Amino acid sequence: MFPTIFALAVEGMGDRTPQASGIICLAIVGGAIVPLTTGVVADHAGLNHALLVPAVCYIWIAFYGLFTARNTVRPEPLTAPAT
């Protein structure tokens, strides 16, 4: 499944393909580290505090999505040729 997701995610990125592939690879690492970190925080500070770990991650993802959506150059829409 990952090769398909990766290929679709970097399709059409042009010069930004290396950056996009790096971000996707970081997401894999985040999926391995965030649950571990949540468990460690739950063991030491309790479940209420542990649930802040994924909440902070979701806030960061939302910030990144909003930031990149506002700073992305959008291509001109295609128009039908005049007949």
PDB file of N, CA, C and O in Angstrom:
ATOM      1  N   MET A   1       0.818  -1.186   0.000  1.00  0.00           N
ATOM      2  CA  MET A   1       0.000   0.000   0.000  1.00  0.00           C
ATOM      3  C   MET A   1       0.873   1.265   0.000  1.00  0.00           C
ATOM      4  O   MET A   1       0.551   2.240  -0.666  1.00  0.00           O
ATOM      5  N   PHE A   2       1.981   1.234   0.738  1.00  0.00           N
ATOM      6  CA  PHE A   2       2.816   2.434   0.828  1.00  0.00           C
ATOM      7  C   PHE A   2       3.363   2.882  -0.526  1.00  0.00           C
ATOM      8  O   PHE A   2       3.358   4.089  -0.802  1.00  0.00           O
ATOM      9  N   PRO A   3       3.831   1.976  -1.393  1.00  0.00           N
ATOM     10  CA  PRO A   3       4.322   2.452  -2.693  1.00  0.00           C
ATOM     11  C   PRO A   3       3.261   3.205  -3.487  1.00  0.00           C
ATOM     12  O   PRO A   3       3.568   4.191  -4.162  1.00  0.00           O
ATOM     13  N   THR A   4       2.020   2.771  -3.391  1.00  0.00           N
ATOM     14  CA  THR A   4       0.941   3.466  -4.098  1.00  0.00           C
ATOM     15  C   THR A   4       0.711   4.850  -3.510  1.00  0.00           C
ATOM     16  O   THR A   4       0.595   5.840  -4.238  1.00  0.00           O
ATOM     17  N   ILE A   5       0.647   4.932  -2.187  1.00  0.00           N
ATOM     18  CA  ILE A   5       0.459   6.224  -1.525  1.00  0.00           C
ATOM     19  C   ILE A   5       1.612   7.158  -1.862  1.00  0.00           C
ATOM     20  O   ILE A   5       1.416   8.332  -2.187  1.00  0.00           O
ATOM     21  N   PHE A   6       2.838   6.633  -1.813  1.00  0.00           N
ATOM     22  CA  PHE A   6       4.017   7.447  -2.093  1.00  0.00           C
ATOM     23  C   PHE A   6       3.973   7.984  -3.520  1.00  0.00           C
ATOM     24  O   PHE A   6       4.193   9.177  -3.756  1.00  0.00           O
ATOM     25  N   ALA A   7       3.687   7.105  -4.482  1.00  0.00           N
ATOM     26  CA  ALA A   7       3.649   7.521  -5.885  1.00  0.00           C
ATOM     27  C   ALA A   7       2.580   8.571  -6.133  1.00  0.00           C
ATOM     28  O   ALA A   7       2.811   9.557  -6.847  1.00  0.00           O
ATOM     29  N   LEU A   8       1.405   8.394  -5.545  1.00  0.00           N
ATOM     30  CA  LEU A   8       0.335   9.371  -5.731  1.00  0.00           C
ATOM     31  C   LEU A   8       0.654  10.696  -5.053  1.00  0.00           C
ATOM     32  O   LEU A   8       0.302  11.765  -5.551  1.00  0.00           O
ATOM     33  N   ALA A   9       1.324  10.634  -3.923  1.00  0.00           N
ATOM     34  CA  ALA A   9       1.622  11.852  -3.167  1.00  0.00           C
ATOM     35  C   ALA A   9       2.669  12.718  -3.848  1.00  0.00           C
ATOM     36  O   ALA A   9       2.608  13.941  -3.772  1.00  0.00           O
ATOM     37  N   VAL A  10       3.639  12.114  -4.513  1.00  0.00           N
ATOM     38  CA  VAL A  10       4.705  12.913  -5.132  1.00  0.00           C
ATOM     39  C   VAL A  10       4.425  13.215  -6.595  1.00  0.00           C
ATOM     40  O   VAL A  10       5.182  13.960  -7.218  1.00  0.00           O
ATOM     41  N   GLU A  11       3.332  12.684  -7.123  1.00  0.00           N
ATOM     42  CA  GLU A  11       2.994  12.930  -8.515  1.00  0.00           C
ATOM     43  C   GLU A  11       2.716  14.418  -8.746  1.00  0.00           C
ATOM     44  O   GLU A  11       1.975  15.057  -8.004  1.00  0.00           O
ATOM     45  N   GLY A  12       3.334  14.968  -9.741  1.00  0.00           N
ATOM     46  CA  GLY A  12       3.112  16.362 -10.099  1.00  0.00           C
ATOM     47  C   GLY A  12       3.803  17.365  -9.198  1.00  0.00           C
ATOM     48  O   GLY A  12       3.502  18.553  -9.256  1.00  0.00           O
ATOM     49  N   MET A  13       4.728  16.937  -8.369  1.00  0.00           N
ATOM     50  CA  MET A  13       5.408  17.857  -7.447  1.00  0.00           C
ATOM     51  C   MET A  13       6.539  18.624  -8.139  1.00  0.00           C
ATOM     52  O   MET A  13       7.004  19.632  -7.617  1.00  0.00           O
ATOM     53  N   GLY A  14       6.990  18.151  -9.273  1.00  0.00           N
ATOM     54  CA  GLY A  14       8.027  18.858 -10.015  1.00  0.00           C
ATOM     55  C   GLY A  14       9.315  18.973  -9.219  1.00  0.00           C
ATOM     56  O   GLY A  14       9.857  17.978  -8.732  1.00  0.00           O
ATOM     57  N   ASP A  15       9.799  20.197  -9.077  1.00  0.00           N
ATOM     58  CA  ASP A  15      11.054  20.442  -8.367  1.00  0.00           C
ATOM     59  C   ASP A  15      10.950  20.161  -6.871  1.00  0.00           C
ATOM     60  O   ASP A  15      11.959  20.038  -6.195  1.00  0.00           O
ATOM     61  N   ARG A  16       9.749  20.057  -6.351  1.00  0.00           N
ATOM     62  CA  ARG A  16       9.567  19.829  -4.907  1.00  0.00           C
ATOM     63  C   ARG A  16       9.420  18.349  -4.554  1.00  0.00           C
ATOM     64  O   ARG A  16       9.121  18.007  -3.418  1.00  0.00           O
ATOM     65  N   THR A  17       9.650  17.475  -5.514  1.00  0.00           N
ATOM     66  CA  THR A  17       9.537  16.040  -5.262  1.00  0.00           C
ATOM     67  C   THR A  17      10.453  15.578  -4.130  1.00  0.00           C
ATOM     68  O   THR A  17      10.013  14.807  -3.268  1.00  0.00           O
ATOM     69  N   PRO A  18      11.727  16.006  -4.079  1.00  0.00           N
ATOM     70  CA  PRO A  18      12.570  15.569  -2.953  1.00  0.00           C
ATOM     71  C   PRO A  18      12.017  15.996  -1.592  1.00  0.00           C
ATOM     72  O   PRO A  18      12.058  15.228  -0.630  1.00  0.00           O
ATOM     73  N   GLN A  19      11.477  17.199  -1.498  1.00  0.00           N
ATOM     74  CA  GLN A  19      10.904  17.661  -0.237  1.00  0.00           C
ATOM     75  C   GLN A  19       9.669  16.838   0.121  1.00  0.00           C
ATOM     76  O   GLN A  19       9.477  16.449   1.279  1.00  0.00           O
ATOM     77  N   ALA A  20       8.824  16.569  -0.861  1.00  0.00           N
ATOM     78  CA  ALA A  20       7.614  15.793  -0.608  1.00  0.00           C
ATOM     79  C   ALA A  20       7.962  14.384  -0.146  1.00  0.00           C
ATOM     80  O   ALA A  20       7.354  13.866   0.796  1.00  0.00           O
ATOM     81  N   SER A  21       8.940  13.760  -0.783  1.00  0.00           N
ATOM     82  CA  SER A  21       9.301  12.404  -0.380  1.00  0.00           C
ATOM     83  C   SER A  21       9.899  12.396   1.022  1.00  0.00           C
ATOM     84  O   SER A  21       9.668  11.462   1.798  1.00  0.00           O
ATOM     85  N   GLY A  22      10.635  13.431   1.382  1.00  0.00           N
ATOM     86  CA  GLY A  22      11.179  13.526   2.737  1.00  0.00           C
ATOM     87  C   GLY A  22      10.091  13.652   3.778  1.00  0.00           C
ATOM     88  O   GLY A  22      10.150  13.022   4.841  1.00  0.00           O
ATOM     89  N   ILE A  23       9.073  14.441   3.492  1.00  0.00           N
ATOM     90  CA  ILE A  23       7.968  14.611   4.429  1.00  0.00           C
ATOM     91  C   ILE A  23       7.200  13.304   4.600  1.00  0.00           C
ATOM     92  O   ILE A  23       6.811  12.934   5.710  1.00  0.00           O
ATOM     93  N   ILE A  24       7.019  12.580   3.501  1.00  0.00           N
ATOM     94  CA  ILE A  24       6.321  11.297   3.600  1.00  0.00           C
ATOM     95  C   ILE A  24       7.119  10.325   4.459  1.00  0.00           C
ATOM     96  O   ILE A  24       6.552   9.588   5.276  1.00  0.00           O
ATOM     97  N   CYS A  25       8.431  10.314   4.289  1.00  0.00           N
ATOM     98  CA  CYS A  25       9.274   9.426   5.110  1.00  0.00           C
ATOM     99  C   CYS A  25       9.234   9.837   6.579  1.00  0.00           C
ATOM    100  O   CYS A  25       9.263   8.975   7.463  1.00  0.00           O
ATOM    101  N   LEU A  26       9.156  11.124   6.865  1.00  0.00           N
ATOM    102  CA  LEU A  26       9.030  11.571   8.248  1.00  0.00           C
ATOM    103  C   LEU A  26       7.702  11.123   8.852  1.00  0.00           C
ATOM    104  O   LEU A  26       7.629  10.830  10.042  1.00  0.00           O
ATOM    105  N   ALA A  27       6.669  11.061   8.045  1.00  0.00           N
ATOM    106  CA  ALA A  27       5.376  10.603   8.544  1.00  0.00           C
ATOM    107  C   ALA A  27       5.456   9.151   9.004  1.00  0.00           C
ATOM    108  O   ALA A  27       4.826   8.767   9.989  1.00  0.00           O
ATOM    109  N   ILE A  28       6.261   8.357   8.309  1.00  0.00           N
ATOM    110  CA  ILE A  28       6.434   6.958   8.719  1.00  0.00           C
ATOM    111  C   ILE A  28       7.097   6.905  10.089  1.00  0.00           C
ATOM    112  O   ILE A  28       6.679   6.151  10.969  1.00  0.00           O
ATOM    113  N   VAL A  29       8.122   7.715  10.276  1.00  0.00           N
ATOM    114  CA  VAL A  29       8.818   7.757  11.561  1.00  0.00           C
ATOM    115  C   VAL A  29       7.875   8.245  12.651  1.00  0.00           C
ATOM    116  O   VAL A  29       7.854   7.711  13.762  1.00  0.00           O
ATOM    117  N   GLY A  30       7.054   9.235  12.338  1.00  0.00           N
ATOM    118  CA  GLY A  30       6.087   9.742  13.314  1.00  0.00           C
ATOM    119  C   GLY A  30       5.104   8.675  13.739  1.00  0.00           C
ATOM    120  O   GLY A  30       4.723   8.588  14.907  1.00  0.00           O
ATOM    121  N   GLY A  31       4.701   7.823  12.797  1.00  0.00           N
ATOM    122  CA  GLY A  31       3.786   6.742  13.120  1.00  0.00           C
ATOM    123  C   GLY A  31       4.404   5.692  14.027  1.00  0.00           C
ATOM    124  O   GLY A  31       3.700   4.939  14.693  1.00  0.00           O
ATOM    125  N   ALA A  32       5.724   5.655  14.074  1.00  0.00           N
ATOM    126  CA  ALA A  32       6.408   4.710  14.949  1.00  0.00           C
ATOM    127  C   ALA A  32       6.738   5.330  16.301  1.00  0.00           C
ATOM    128  O   ALA A  32       6.754   4.647  17.318  1.00  0.00           O
ATOM    129  N   ILE A  33       6.990   6.630  16.314  1.00  0.00           N
ATOM    130  CA  ILE A  33       7.445   7.294  17.540  1.00  0.00           C
ATOM    131  C   ILE A  33       6.287   7.828  18.387  1.00  0.00           C
ATOM    132  O   ILE A  33       6.336   7.753  19.613  1.00  0.00           O
ATOM    133  N   VAL A  34       5.253   8.350  17.754  1.00  0.00           N
ATOM    134  CA  VAL A  34       4.157   8.963  18.504  1.00  0.00           C
ATOM    135  C   VAL A  34       3.460   7.965  19.440  1.00  0.00           C
ATOM    136  O   VAL A  34       3.242   8.291  20.619  1.00  0.00           O
ATOM    137  N   PRO A  35       3.114   6.755  19.007  1.00  0.00           N
ATOM    138  CA  PRO A  35       2.497   5.818  19.963  1.00  0.00           C
ATOM    139  C   PRO A  35       3.433   5.462  21.116  1.00  0.00           C
ATOM    140  O   PRO A  35       2.986   5.343  22.264  1.00  0.00           O
ATOM    141  N   LEU A  36       4.713   5.309  20.825  1.00  0.00           N
ATOM    142  CA  LEU A  36       5.676   5.007  21.878  1.00  0.00           C
ATOM    143  C   LEU A  36       5.758   6.156  22.882  1.00  0.00           C
ATOM    144  O   LEU A  36       5.721   5.947  24.100  1.00  0.00           O
ATOM    145  N   THR A  37       5.828   7.377  22.370  1.00  0.00           N
ATOM    146  CA  THR A  37       5.880   8.549  23.236  1.00  0.00           C
ATOM    147  C   THR A  37       4.604   8.677  24.066  1.00  0.00           C
ATOM    148  O   THR A  37       4.654   8.995  25.257  1.00  0.00           O
ATOM    149  N   THR A  38       3.465   8.421  23.448  1.00  0.00           N
ATOM    150  CA  THR A  38       2.193   8.479  24.160  1.00  0.00           C
ATOM    151  C   THR A  38       2.184   7.472  25.308  1.00  0.00           C
ATOM    152  O   THR A  38       1.732   7.781  26.422  1.00  0.00           O
ATOM    153  N   GLY A  39       2.679   6.275  25.053  1.00  0.00           N
ATOM    154  CA  GLY A  39       2.741   5.257  26.100  1.00  0.00           C
ATOM    155  C   GLY A  39       3.657   5.629  27.244  1.00  0.00           C
ATOM    156  O   GLY A  39       3.326   5.423  28.418  1.00  0.00           O
ATOM    157  N   VAL A  40       4.811   6.219  26.922  1.00  0.00           N
ATOM    158  CA  VAL A  40       5.756   6.642  27.961  1.00  0.00           C
ATOM    159  C   VAL A  40       5.141   7.742  28.822  1.00  0.00           C
ATOM    160  O   VAL A  40       5.229   7.715  30.058  1.00  0.00           O
ATOM    161  N   VAL A  41       4.490   8.703  28.176  1.00  0.00           N
ATOM    162  CA  VAL A  41       3.843   9.784  28.927  1.00  0.00           C
ATOM    163  C   VAL A  41       2.709   9.217  29.781  1.00  0.00           C
ATOM    164  O   VAL A  41       2.528   9.628  30.933  1.00  0.00           O
ATOM    165  N   ALA A  42       1.953   8.254  29.259  1.00  0.00           N
ATOM    166  CA  ALA A  42       0.872   7.638  30.040  1.00  0.00           C
ATOM    167  C   ALA A  42       1.422   6.927  31.265  1.00  0.00           C
ATOM    168  O   ALA A  42       0.828   7.005  32.345  1.00  0.00           O
ATOM    169  N   ASP A  43       2.552   6.252  31.117  1.00  0.00           N
ATOM    170  CA  ASP A  43       3.153   5.551  32.246  1.00  0.00           C
ATOM    171  C   ASP A  43       3.649   6.509  33.324  1.00  0.00           C
ATOM    172  O   ASP A  43       3.579   6.209  34.507  1.00  0.00           O
ATOM    173  N   HIS A  44       4.142   7.663  32.923  1.00  0.00           N
ATOM    174  CA  HIS A  44       4.754   8.586  33.877  1.00  0.00           C
ATOM    175  C   HIS A  44       3.822   9.696  34.363  1.00  0.00           C
ATOM    176  O   HIS A  44       3.973  10.167  35.488  1.00  0.00           O
ATOM    177  N   ALA A  45       2.865  10.116  33.516  1.00  0.00           N
ATOM    178  CA  ALA A  45       2.041  11.262  33.900  1.00  0.00           C
ATOM    179  C   ALA A  45       0.541  10.963  33.870  1.00  0.00           C
ATOM    180  O   ALA A  45      -0.246  11.815  34.278  1.00  0.00           O
ATOM    181  N   GLY A  46       0.147   9.824  33.360  1.00  0.00           N
ATOM    182  CA  GLY A  46      -1.268   9.490  33.301  1.00  0.00           C
ATOM    183  C   GLY A  46      -1.833   9.628  31.900  1.00  0.00           C
ATOM    184  O   GLY A  46      -1.266  10.295  31.036  1.00  0.00           O
ATOM    185  N   LEU A  47      -2.966   8.985  31.691  1.00  0.00           N
ATOM    186  CA  LEU A  47      -3.576   8.944  30.367  1.00  0.00           C
ATOM    187  C   LEU A  47      -4.058  10.314  29.895  1.00  0.00           C
ATOM    188  O   LEU A  47      -3.981  10.624  28.711  1.00  0.00           O
ATOM    189  N   ASN A  48      -4.557  11.139  30.803  1.00  0.00           N
ATOM    190  CA  ASN A  48      -5.030  12.469  30.395  1.00  0.00           C
ATOM    191  C   ASN A  48      -3.918  13.272  29.738  1.00  0.00           C
ATOM    192  O   ASN A  48      -4.130  13.925  28.717  1.00  0.00           O
ATOM    193  N   HIS A  49      -2.743  13.241  30.322  1.00  0.00           N
ATOM    194  CA  HIS A  49      -1.609  13.976  29.756  1.00  0.00           C
ATOM    195  C   HIS A  49      -1.083  13.289  28.504  1.00  0.00           C
ATOM    196  O   HIS A  49      -0.614  13.952  27.581  1.00  0.00           O
ATOM    197  N   ALA A  50      -1.167  11.972  28.468  1.00  0.00           N
ATOM    198  CA  ALA A  50      -0.661  11.232  27.312  1.00  0.00           C
ATOM    199  C   ALA A  50      -1.456  11.556  26.049  1.00  0.00           C
ATOM    200  O   ALA A  50      -0.901  11.580  24.954  1.00  0.00           O
ATOM    201  N   LEU A  51      -2.736  11.814  26.186  1.00  0.00           N
ATOM    202  CA  LEU A  51      -3.550  12.123  25.016  1.00  0.00           C
ATOM    203  C   LEU A  51      -3.224  13.494  24.424  1.00  0.00           C
ATOM    204  O   LEU A  51      -3.637  13.805  23.310  1.00  0.00           O
ATOM    205  N   LEU A  52      -2.467  14.290  25.145  1.00  0.00           N
ATOM    206  CA  LEU A  52      -2.005  15.558  24.583  1.00  0.00           C
ATOM    207  C   LEU A  52      -0.953  15.339  23.491  1.00  0.00           C
ATOM    208  O   LEU A  52      -0.802  16.176  22.601  1.00  0.00           O
ATOM    209  N   VAL A  53      -0.235  14.235  23.563  1.00  0.00           N
ATOM    210  CA  VAL A  53       0.812  13.964  22.561  1.00  0.00           C
ATOM    211  C   VAL A  53       0.214  13.868  21.158  1.00  0.00           C
ATOM    212  O   VAL A  53       0.623  14.613  20.259  1.00  0.00           O
ATOM    213  N   PRO A  54      -0.777  12.986  20.913  1.00  0.00           N
ATOM    214  CA  PRO A  54      -1.353  12.969  19.566  1.00  0.00           C
ATOM    215  C   PRO A  54      -2.106  14.254  19.235  1.00  0.00           C
ATOM    216  O   PRO A  54      -2.158  14.659  18.073  1.00  0.00           O
ATOM    217  N   ALA A  55      -2.681  14.919  20.245  1.00  0.00           N
ATOM    218  CA  ALA A  55      -3.378  16.184  19.980  1.00  0.00           C
ATOM    219  C   ALA A  55      -2.416  17.229  19.433  1.00  0.00           C
ATOM    220  O   ALA A  55      -2.733  17.940  18.474  1.00  0.00           O
ATOM    221  N   VAL A  56      -1.234  17.310  20.020  1.00  0.00           N
ATOM    222  CA  VAL A  56      -0.216  18.252  19.530  1.00  0.00           C
ATOM    223  C   VAL A  56       0.188  17.878  18.103  1.00  0.00           C
ATOM    224  O   VAL A  56       0.366  18.758  17.249  1.00  0.00           O
ATOM    225  N   CYS A  57       0.303  16.598  17.829  1.00  0.00           N
ATOM    226  CA  CYS A  57       0.663  16.154  16.473  1.00  0.00           C
ATOM    227  C   CYS A  57      -0.416  16.570  15.465  1.00  0.00           C
ATOM    228  O   CYS A  57      -0.098  17.052  14.370  1.00  0.00           O
ATOM    229  N   TYR A  58      -1.681  16.384  15.829  1.00  0.00           N
ATOM    230  CA  TYR A  58      -2.766  16.779  14.929  1.00  0.00           C
ATOM    231  C   TYR A  58      -2.799  18.290  14.720  1.00  0.00           C
ATOM    232  O   TYR A  58      -3.071  18.772  13.613  1.00  0.00           O
ATOM    233  N   ILE A  59      -2.515  19.053  15.738  1.00  0.00           N
ATOM    234  CA  ILE A  59      -2.459  20.515  15.605  1.00  0.00           C
ATOM    235  C   ILE A  59      -1.339  20.898  14.652  1.00  0.00           C
ATOM    236  O   ILE A  59      -1.500  21.774  13.796  1.00  0.00           O
ATOM    237  N   TRP A  60      -0.199  20.237  14.791  1.00  0.00           N
ATOM    238  CA  TRP A  60       0.931  20.526  13.902  1.00  0.00           C
ATOM    239  C   TRP A  60       0.589  20.171  12.454  1.00  0.00           C
ATOM    240  O   TRP A  60       0.894  20.927  11.531  1.00  0.00           O
ATOM    241  N   ILE A  61      -0.060  19.037  12.238  1.00  0.00           N
ATOM    242  CA  ILE A  61      -0.455  18.636  10.888  1.00  0.00           C
ATOM    243  C   ILE A  61      -1.432  19.652  10.296  1.00  0.00           C
ATOM    244  O   ILE A  61      -1.320  20.032   9.132  1.00  0.00           O
ATOM    245  N   ALA A  62      -2.383  20.118  11.090  1.00  0.00           N
ATOM    246  CA  ALA A  62      -3.344  21.117  10.612  1.00  0.00           C
ATOM    247  C   ALA A  62      -2.637  22.422  10.263  1.00  0.00           C
ATOM    248  O   ALA A  62      -2.922  23.035   9.227  1.00  0.00           O
ATOM    249  N   PHE A  63      -1.706  22.852  11.111  1.00  0.00           N
ATOM    250  CA  PHE A  63      -0.946  24.067  10.837  1.00  0.00           C
ATOM    251  C   PHE A  63      -0.167  23.923   9.543  1.00  0.00           C
ATOM    252  O   PHE A  63      -0.172  24.819   8.696  1.00  0.00           O
ATOM    253  N   TYR A  64       0.494  22.799   9.373  1.00  0.00           N
ATOM    254  CA  TYR A  64       1.280  22.572   8.161  1.00  0.00           C
ATOM    255  C   TYR A  64       0.388  22.583   6.924  1.00  0.00           C
ATOM    256  O   TYR A  64       0.724  23.196   5.912  1.00  0.00           O
ATOM    257  N   GLY A  65      -0.757  21.920   7.014  1.00  0.00           N
ATOM    258  CA  GLY A  65      -1.673  21.893   5.882  1.00  0.00           C
ATOM    259  C   GLY A  65      -2.183  23.275   5.515  1.00  0.00           C
ATOM    260  O   GLY A  65      -2.226  23.647   4.342  1.00  0.00           O
ATOM    261  N   LEU A  66      -2.559  24.060   6.511  1.00  0.00           N
ATOM    262  CA  LEU A  66      -3.035  25.424   6.241  1.00  0.00           C
ATOM    263  C   LEU A  66      -1.924  26.293   5.690  1.00  0.00           C
ATOM    264  O   LEU A  66      -2.132  27.075   4.758  1.00  0.00           O
ATOM    265  N   PHE A  67      -0.731  26.172   6.253  1.00  0.00           N
ATOM    266  CA  PHE A  67       0.395  26.979   5.798  1.00  0.00           C
ATOM    267  C   PHE A  67       0.762  26.664   4.351  1.00  0.00           C
ATOM    268  O   PHE A  67       0.936  27.565   3.543  1.00  0.00           O
ATOM    269  N   THR A  68       0.850  25.394   4.022  1.00  0.00           N
ATOM    270  CA  THR A  68       1.226  25.043   2.653  1.00  0.00           C
ATOM    271  C   THR A  68       0.111  25.338   1.665  1.00  0.00           C
ATOM    272  O   THR A  68       0.385  25.682   0.522  1.00  0.00           O
ATOM    273  N   ALA A  69      -1.145  25.220   2.094  1.00  0.00           N
ATOM    274  CA  ALA A  69      -2.252  25.538   1.186  1.00  0.00           C
ATOM    275  C   ALA A  69      -2.249  27.021   0.826  1.00  0.00           C
ATOM    276  O   ALA A  69      -2.563  27.389  -0.302  1.00  0.00           O
ATOM    277  N   ARG A  70      -1.868  27.853   1.749  1.00  0.00           N
ATOM    278  CA  ARG A  70      -1.846  29.295   1.486  1.00  0.00           C
ATOM    279  C   ARG A  70      -0.618  29.730   0.708  1.00  0.00           C
ATOM    280  O   ARG A  70      -0.624  30.772   0.077  1.00  0.00           O
ATOM    281  N   ASN A  71       0.444  28.944   0.758  1.00  0.00           N
ATOM    282  CA  ASN A  71       1.694  29.319   0.106  1.00  0.00           C
ATOM    283  C   ASN A  71       2.009  28.462  -1.112  1.00  0.00           C
ATOM    284  O   ASN A  71       3.147  28.398  -1.531  1.00  0.00           O
ATOM    285  N   THR A  72       1.006  27.828  -1.674  1.00  0.00           N
ATOM    286  CA  THR A  72       1.193  26.988  -2.842  1.00  0.00           C
ATOM    287  C   THR A  72       0.802  27.772  -4.080  1.00  0.00           C
ATOM    288  O   THR A  72      -0.238  28.421  -4.111  1.00  0.00           O
ATOM    289  N   VAL A  73       1.657  27.700  -5.092  1.00  0.00           N
ATOM    290  CA  VAL A  73       1.336  28.336  -6.361  1.00  0.00           C
ATOM    291  C   VAL A  73       0.407  27.405  -7.110  1.00  0.00           C
ATOM    292  O   VAL A  73       0.731  26.247  -7.359  1.00  0.00           O
ATOM    293  N   ARG A  74      -0.749  27.896  -7.440  1.00  0.00           N
ATOM    294  CA  ARG A  74      -1.733  27.079  -8.131  1.00  0.00           C
ATOM    295  C   ARG A  74      -1.615  27.304  -9.639  1.00  0.00           C
ATOM    296  O   ARG A  74      -1.483  28.434 -10.093  1.00  0.00           O
ATOM    297  N   PRO A  75      -1.680  26.235 -10.421  1.00  0.00           N
ATOM    298  CA  PRO A  75      -1.613  26.392 -11.865  1.00  0.00           C
ATOM    299  C   PRO A  75      -2.879  27.042 -12.408  1.00  0.00           C
ATOM    300  O   PRO A  75      -3.944  26.976 -11.782  1.00  0.00           O
ATOM    301  N   GLU A  76      -2.758  27.670 -13.555  1.00  0.00           N
ATOM    302  CA  GLU A  76      -3.913  28.292 -14.198  1.00  0.00           C
ATOM    303  C   GLU A  76      -4.890  27.200 -14.618  1.00  0.00           C
ATOM    304  O   GLU A  76      -4.482  26.146 -15.079  1.00  0.00           O
ATOM    305  N   PRO A  77      -6.183  27.436 -14.456  1.00  0.00           N
ATOM    306  CA  PRO A  77      -7.149  26.421 -14.893  1.00  0.00           C
ATOM    307  C   PRO A  77      -7.133  26.284 -16.421  1.00  0.00           C
ATOM    308  O   PRO A  77      -6.890  27.259 -17.134  1.00  0.00           O
ATOM    309  N   LEU A  78      -7.360  25.077 -16.876  1.00  0.00           N
ATOM    310  CA  LEU A  78      -7.404  24.837 -18.321  1.00  0.00           C
ATOM    311  C   LEU A  78      -8.696  25.379 -18.872  1.00  0.00           C
ATOM    312  O   LEU A  78      -9.763  25.264 -18.278  1.00  0.00           O
ATOM    313  N   THR A  79      -8.597  25.977 -20.037  1.00  0.00           N
ATOM    314  CA  THR A  79      -9.801  26.501 -20.692  1.00  0.00           C
ATOM    315  C   THR A  79     -10.000  25.749 -21.993  1.00  0.00           C
ATOM    316  O   THR A  79      -9.048  25.276 -22.616  1.00  0.00           O
ATOM    317  N   ALA A  80     -11.234  25.654 -22.395  1.00  0.00           N
ATOM    318  CA  ALA A  80     -11.558  24.963 -23.654  1.00  0.00           C
ATOM    319  C   ALA A  80     -11.089  25.834 -24.815  1.00  0.00           C
ATOM    320  O   ALA A  80     -11.194  27.066 -24.771  1.00  0.00           O
ATOM    321  N   PRO A  81     -10.560  25.211 -25.847  1.00  0.00           N
ATOM    322  CA  PRO A  81     -10.133  25.998 -27.012  1.00  0.00           C
ATOM    323  C   PRO A  81     -11.333  26.637 -27.716  1.00  0.00           C
ATOM    324  O   PRO A  81     -12.422  26.081 -27.727  1.00  0.00           O
ATOM    325  N   ALA A  82     -11.094  27.825 -28.236  1.00  0.00           N
ATOM    326  CA  ALA A  82     -12.158  28.537 -28.935  1.00  0.00           C
ATOM    327  C   ALA A  82     -12.443  27.822 -30.257  1.00  0.00           C
ATOM    328  O   ALA A  82     -11.536  27.394 -30.954  1.00  0.00           O
ATOM    329  N   THR A  83     -13.722  27.715 -30.576  1.00  0.00           N
ATOM    330  CA  THR A  83     -14.080  27.038 -31.839  1.00  0.00           C
ATOM    331  C   THR A  83     -14.566  28.005 -32.868  1.00  0.00           C
ATOM    332  O   THR A  83     -14.924  29.096 -32.679  1.00  0.00           O
TER     333      THR A  83
END
